[in-house]
Amino acid sequence: MIPTRRAVLRGAAVAAAVPLVGGISAGSALASAPASAASAHGHDATGLGPNVLVFEPSMGDAAIQARVDAVFATQQSNQFGTERYALAFKPGTYHVDINVGFYTHVLGLGDSPDDVVIKGHVTVDAQWLEGNGTQNFWRAAENLSIEPPDGLERWAVAQAGPMRRVHVKGNMTLWPSPPGNQWSSGGFLADSVVDGQVESGSQQQWLSRNDTFGSWTGANWNMVFVGVQGAPAQSFPTPPYTTVDRTPVVREKPFLTVDRHGSYQVFVPALRRHSTGTTWAQGRAKGRSIPLSGFHVARPGDSAATLNQALARGKHLLVTPGVYRVSAPLRVTRPGTVVLGLGLATLQSTHGDTVLEVADVSGVTVAGVLFEAASAHTPVLLRVGHGTSRLRHTADPTALFDVYARIGGALPGGAGVSVQVDSNDVICDNLWLWRADHGLDGSVGWSVNPAETGILVNGDHVTAYALAVEHYQKYEVLWKGNHGSTYFFQNEHPYDVPTQSAWAHGATRGYAAYKVADHVTDHHAWGLGSYCFFNLSADIYTDRAYEVPDTRGVVFTDLMTVCLNGAGGGGILHCINDTGDPVQNGFGTFNMKSYANGTGTV
């Protein structure tokens, strides 16, 4: 089958999907659950807010199932709604099936994934969009074990749909069930064990990091494995497997736990170097626990002043599910601060200010947060550090986990740079930075949701795993720091370019998706894909997808381009710099095994 990117599928799908947003209100859907299900909520007895639903086995499987189903009924097609939920399971065994919709975060509360056993499915499918999984964004599952009765776990996601720290006791598939077109588009699996086989099916691109698999089958455009036990051998482009034996430096995302006395903590895993496999399969993970008393438990309605006062008092932030309108920058200045979002918590820039500013200090965590432009122009949504610095954080780097940016889609807005990294040694682990290509009426258009650059990296020794940046109007990735590394990059050029002159600089048509600045002497990247689909004009071109200095220390391994323009004109003229065949005037792909010092190998 010829793979079909969501660009081709969305055009017909969005018109059908958008009216569903808000079609069922949270109140009406959840009110329809039986009274026994409502009691499973516990009326916020945990202190974690009304949209963190905490379950324990004594509540009964039927009541829990009804409550979970009610959330899914609200969230299944609620792509641009404001409802947010975390479904949290205390240690024990549950005979339930969990369908995971938009803005739904399923998490176990044990020390080990095997402390919470779901004897059922934890499923992402795409029947809400006729089997098209390429819009299955903004959801997550973590820290539990899954025992599917039929032996098959299905997780058919696109961007911003991570699975972390999960034990699948069976096989796993990454594409939707029939009937339908059955495409999915870009996922992330980390610190997880799949006892059986992972089947990628029509999944178009994927990063697996620090996992253990019984086996893997299937490939499409770009499958990347870093520090994975049981990964297939390196074979790009036939099949397109990029396999890196060890993960150079990483720590895992912090997670919420509860002890037998009912006290909550956040566990922060320790830094690992040159690692393979999970943190937990051979025993308790290394790291530190922070009691909930060390956090300000943020709830929608908290002002920027309230959150900054908590940070100034030395508190961490646990950002519970909801949408937060932030009228002034939130400032993290203390080393080791944890900002942990639950349920795809969303921070909106309402007055054109940076949403979150992290000082040039060590060991900060920002995790599980969606940053959204809610004003006409926000220069930077998230900033780490303040200008170039010689200060190193080798022993305790700042890390960004499951951090997303959205410009347009839910509401009109604009941004200059979504994420700016000025500090050194920062780890970026699963970022999706998205200038929306579809959304609610009045929220998308070349001048309606303008955004220049997804991520600007000024710091040195910055490492990115699973970097997805889409539809920005200038360089989508601009990397100015030295000694940087990227493991898996996924990109789409802007769809809505109105004219070639609107998307050009000097004599150059378009902008490279991934630009390494001319002064950089050392930069490495593995497993990169950049795609084009121009839907407003037939003859839009970009001269190249990747642009790098021709120097020995800048090396790209396993890179590709795809054109999805159907029968129309336009495309990508070179893969990297002035090297690589064009993909244009219809569907086409081009693969290159490596590029260094001006020479490409195909």
mmCIF file with all atom_site columns, C-alpha atoms in Angstrom, residues 58-142:
data_model
loop_
_atom_site.group_PDB
_atom_site.id
_atom_site.type_symbol
_atom_site.label_atom_id
_atom_site.label_alt_id
_atom_site.label_comp_id
_atom_site.label_asym_id
_atom_site.label_entity_id
_atom_site.label_seq_id
_atom_site.pdbx_PDB_ins_code
_atom_site.Cartn_x
_atom_site.Cartn_y
_atom_site.Cartn_z
_atom_site.occupancy
_atom_site.B_iso_or_equiv
_atom_site.pdbx_formal_charge
_atom_site.auth_seq_id
_atom_site.auth_comp_id
_atom_site.auth_asym_id
_atom_site.auth_atom_id
_atom_site.pdbx_PDB_model_num
ATOM 1  C CA . SER A 1 58  ? -12.687 -1.585 46.040 1.00 0.00 ? 58  SER A CA 1
ATOM 2  C CA . MET A 1 59  ? -14.850 0.733  43.916 1.00 0.00 ? 59  MET A CA 1
ATOM 3  C CA . GLY A 1 60  ? -15.809 -2.214 41.724 1.00 0.00 ? 60  GLY A CA 1
ATOM 4  C CA . ASP A 1 61  ? -15.008 -2.841 38.086 1.00 0.00 ? 61  ASP A CA 1
ATOM 5  C CA . ALA A 1 62  ? -18.508 -2.029 36.804 1.00 0.00 ? 62  ALA A CA 1
ATOM 6  C CA . ALA A 1 63  ? -18.581 1.399  38.433 1.00 0.00 ? 63  ALA A CA 1
ATOM 7  C CA . ILE A 1 64  ? -15.087 2.202  37.225 1.00 0.00 ? 64  ILE A CA 1
ATOM 8  C CA . GLN A 1 65  ? -15.932 1.027  33.710 1.00 0.00 ? 65  GLN A CA 1
ATOM 9  C CA . ALA A 1 66  ? -18.989 3.286  33.590 1.00 0.00 ? 66  ALA A CA 1
ATOM 10 C CA . ARG A 1 67  ? -16.962 6.278  34.707 1.00 0.00 ? 67  ARG A CA 1
ATOM 11 C CA . VAL A 1 68  ? -14.177 5.613  32.183 1.00 0.00 ? 68  VAL A CA 1
ATOM 12 C CA . ASP A 1 69  ? -16.722 5.145  29.394 1.00 0.00 ? 69  ASP A CA 1
ATOM 13 C CA . ALA A 1 70  ? -18.390 8.449  30.277 1.00 0.00 ? 70  ALA A CA 1
ATOM 14 C CA . VAL A 1 71  ? -15.090 10.294 29.958 1.00 0.00 ? 71  VAL A CA 1
ATOM 15 C CA . PHE A 1 72  ? -14.457 8.661  26.578 1.00 0.00 ? 72  PHE A CA 1
ATOM 16 C CA . ALA A 1 73  ? -17.930 9.604  25.359 1.00 0.00 ? 73  ALA A CA 1
ATOM 17 C CA . THR A 1 74  ? -16.993 13.227 26.005 1.00 0.00 ? 74  THR A CA 1
ATOM 18 C CA . GLN A 1 75  ? -13.426 13.078 24.741 1.00 0.00 ? 75  GLN A CA 1
ATOM 19 C CA . GLN A 1 76  ? -13.533 10.643 21.811 1.00 0.00 ? 76  GLN A CA 1
ATOM 20 C CA . SER A 1 77  ? -13.858 13.353 19.125 1.00 0.00 ? 77  SER A CA 1
ATOM 21 C CA . ASN A 1 78  ? -13.294 16.449 21.275 1.00 0.00 ? 78  ASN A CA 1
ATOM 22 C CA . GLN A 1 79  ? -10.213 17.517 19.357 1.00 0.00 ? 79  GLN A CA 1
ATOM 23 C CA . PHE A 1 80  ? -10.284 21.222 20.223 1.00 0.00 ? 80  PHE A CA 1
ATOM 24 C CA . GLY A 1 81  ? -12.380 21.247 23.369 1.00 0.00 ? 81  GLY A CA 1
ATOM 25 C CA . THR A 1 82  ? -11.397 22.533 26.797 1.00 0.00 ? 82  THR A CA 1
ATOM 26 C CA . GLU A 1 83  ? -12.170 19.430 28.880 1.00 0.00 ? 83  GLU A CA 1
ATOM 27 C CA . ARG A 1 84  ? -9.130  17.663 30.355 1.00 0.00 ? 84  ARG A CA 1
ATOM 28 C CA . TYR A 1 85  ? -8.986  14.424 32.390 1.00 0.00 ? 85  TYR A CA 1
ATOM 29 C CA . ALA A 1 86  ? -6.482  12.261 34.232 1.00 0.00 ? 86  ALA A CA 1
ATOM 30 C CA . LEU A 1 87  ? -7.624  8.699  35.024 1.00 0.00 ? 87  LEU A CA 1
ATOM 31 C CA . ALA A 1 88  ? -5.404  7.566  37.891 1.00 0.00 ? 88  ALA A CA 1
ATOM 32 C CA . PHE A 1 89  ? -5.370  3.970  39.193 1.00 0.00 ? 89  PHE A CA 1
ATOM 33 C CA . LYS A 1 90  ? -4.114  3.030  42.625 1.00 0.00 ? 90  LYS A CA 1
ATOM 34 C CA . PRO A 1 91  ? -2.133  -0.226 42.902 1.00 0.00 ? 91  PRO A CA 1
ATOM 35 C CA . GLY A 1 92  ? -4.260  -3.288 42.299 1.00 0.00 ? 92  GLY A CA 1
ATOM 36 C CA . THR A 1 93  ? -5.951  -5.269 39.548 1.00 0.00 ? 93  THR A CA 1
ATOM 37 C CA . TYR A 1 94  ? -8.785  -3.940 37.359 1.00 0.00 ? 94  TYR A CA 1
ATOM 38 C CA . HIS A 1 95  ? -10.947 -5.806 34.853 1.00 0.00 ? 95  HIS A CA 1
ATOM 39 C CA . VAL A 1 96  ? -11.768 -2.802 32.660 1.00 0.00 ? 96  VAL A CA 1
ATOM 40 C CA . ASP A 1 97  ? -11.304 -1.628 29.082 1.00 0.00 ? 97  ASP A CA 1
ATOM 41 C CA . ILE A 1 98  ? -10.032 1.931  28.778 1.00 0.00 ? 98  ILE A CA 1
ATOM 42 C CA . ASN A 1 99  ? -10.588 3.820  25.542 1.00 0.00 ? 99  ASN A CA 1
ATOM 43 C CA . VAL A 1 100 ? -8.352  6.875  25.548 1.00 0.00 ? 100 VAL A CA 1
ATOM 44 C CA . GLY A 1 101 ? -9.739  9.989  23.883 1.00 0.00 ? 101 GLY A CA 1
ATOM 45 C CA . PHE A 1 102 ? -8.447  13.510 23.461 1.00 0.00 ? 102 PHE A CA 1
ATOM 46 C CA . TYR A 1 103 ? -6.879  15.219 26.486 1.00 0.00 ? 103 TYR A CA 1
ATOM 47 C CA . THR A 1 104 ? -7.059  12.021 28.502 1.00 0.00 ? 104 THR A CA 1
ATOM 48 C CA . HIS A 1 105 ? -4.102  10.850 30.566 1.00 0.00 ? 105 HIS A CA 1
ATOM 49 C CA . VAL A 1 106 ? -4.202  7.310  31.975 1.00 0.00 ? 106 VAL A CA 1
ATOM 50 C CA . LEU A 1 107 ? -1.708  6.672  34.739 1.00 0.00 ? 107 LEU A CA 1
ATOM 51 C CA . GLY A 1 108 ? -0.899  4.071  37.319 1.00 0.00 ? 108 GLY A CA 1
ATOM 52 C CA . LEU A 1 109 ? 0.057   5.275  40.783 1.00 0.00 ? 109 LEU A CA 1
ATOM 53 C CA . GLY A 1 110 ? 2.429   2.475  41.789 1.00 0.00 ? 110 GLY A CA 1
ATOM 54 C CA . ASP A 1 111 ? 6.191   2.439  42.158 1.00 0.00 ? 111 ASP A CA 1
ATOM 55 C CA . SER A 1 112 ? 6.424   -0.117 39.342 1.00 0.00 ? 112 SER A CA 1
ATOM 56 C CA . PRO A 1 113 ? 4.261   -0.530 36.242 1.00 0.00 ? 113 PRO A CA 1
ATOM 57 C CA . ASP A 1 114 ? 3.363   -3.996 37.480 1.00 0.00 ? 114 ASP A CA 1
ATOM 58 C CA . ASP A 1 115 ? 1.738   -2.521 40.596 1.00 0.00 ? 115 ASP A CA 1
ATOM 59 C CA . VAL A 1 116 ? -1.302  -1.509 38.524 1.00 0.00 ? 116 VAL A CA 1
ATOM 60 C CA . VAL A 1 117 ? -2.676  -4.313 36.351 1.00 0.00 ? 117 VAL A CA 1
ATOM 61 C CA . ILE A 1 118 ? -5.328  -3.586 33.722 1.00 0.00 ? 118 ILE A CA 1
ATOM 62 C CA . LYS A 1 119 ? -6.812  -6.933 32.722 1.00 0.00 ? 119 LYS A CA 1
ATOM 63 C CA . GLY A 1 120 ? -8.303  -5.425 29.608 1.00 0.00 ? 120 GLY A CA 1
ATOM 64 C CA . HIS A 1 121 ? -7.294  -3.009 26.896 1.00 0.00 ? 121 HIS A CA 1
ATOM 65 C CA . VAL A 1 122 ? -5.925  0.522  27.039 1.00 0.00 ? 122 VAL A CA 1
ATOM 66 C CA . THR A 1 123 ? -6.843  1.534  23.526 1.00 0.00 ? 123 THR A CA 1
ATOM 67 C CA . VAL A 1 124 ? -6.365  4.351  21.078 1.00 0.00 ? 124 VAL A CA 1
ATOM 68 C CA . ASP A 1 125 ? -8.303  3.630  17.881 1.00 0.00 ? 125 ASP A CA 1
ATOM 69 C CA . ALA A 1 126 ? -9.710  5.881  15.168 1.00 0.00 ? 126 ALA A CA 1
ATOM 70 C CA . GLN A 1 127 ? -13.281 4.869  14.474 1.00 0.00 ? 127 GLN A CA 1
ATOM 71 C CA . TRP A 1 128 ? -14.366 8.408  15.406 1.00 0.00 ? 128 TRP A CA 1
ATOM 72 C CA . LEU A 1 129 ? -12.691 9.450  12.128 1.00 0.00 ? 129 LEU A CA 1
ATOM 73 C CA . GLU A 1 130 ? -13.469 6.378  10.007 1.00 0.00 ? 130 GLU A CA 1
ATOM 74 C CA . GLY A 1 131 ? -10.189 4.638  10.751 1.00 0.00 ? 131 GLY A CA 1
ATOM 75 C CA . ASN A 1 132 ? -7.972  7.666  10.161 1.00 0.00 ? 132 ASN A CA 1
ATOM 76 C CA . GLY A 1 133 ? -5.628  7.775  13.143 1.00 0.00 ? 133 GLY A CA 1
ATOM 77 C CA . THR A 1 134 ? -3.523  10.643 11.845 1.00 0.00 ? 134 THR A CA 1
ATOM 78 C CA . GLN A 1 135 ? -5.354  13.115 14.114 1.00 0.00 ? 135 GLN A CA 1
ATOM 79 C CA . ASN A 1 136 ? -5.112  11.059 17.311 1.00 0.00 ? 136 ASN A CA 1
ATOM 80 C CA . PHE A 1 137 ? -3.229  13.752 19.233 1.00 0.00 ? 137 PHE A CA 1
ATOM 81 C CA . TRP A 1 138 ? -3.046  14.842 22.886 1.00 0.00 ? 138 TRP A CA 1
ATOM 82 C CA . ARG A 1 139 ? -3.398  11.726 25.039 1.00 0.00 ? 139 ARG A CA 1
ATOM 83 C CA . ALA A 1 140 ? -1.081  9.573  27.139 1.00 0.00 ? 140 ALA A CA 1
ATOM 84 C CA . ALA A 1 141 ? -0.689  6.378  29.149 1.00 0.00 ? 141 ALA A CA 1
ATOM 85 C CA . GLU A 1 142 ? 2.000   5.594  31.692 1.00 0.00 ? 142 GLU A CA 1
#
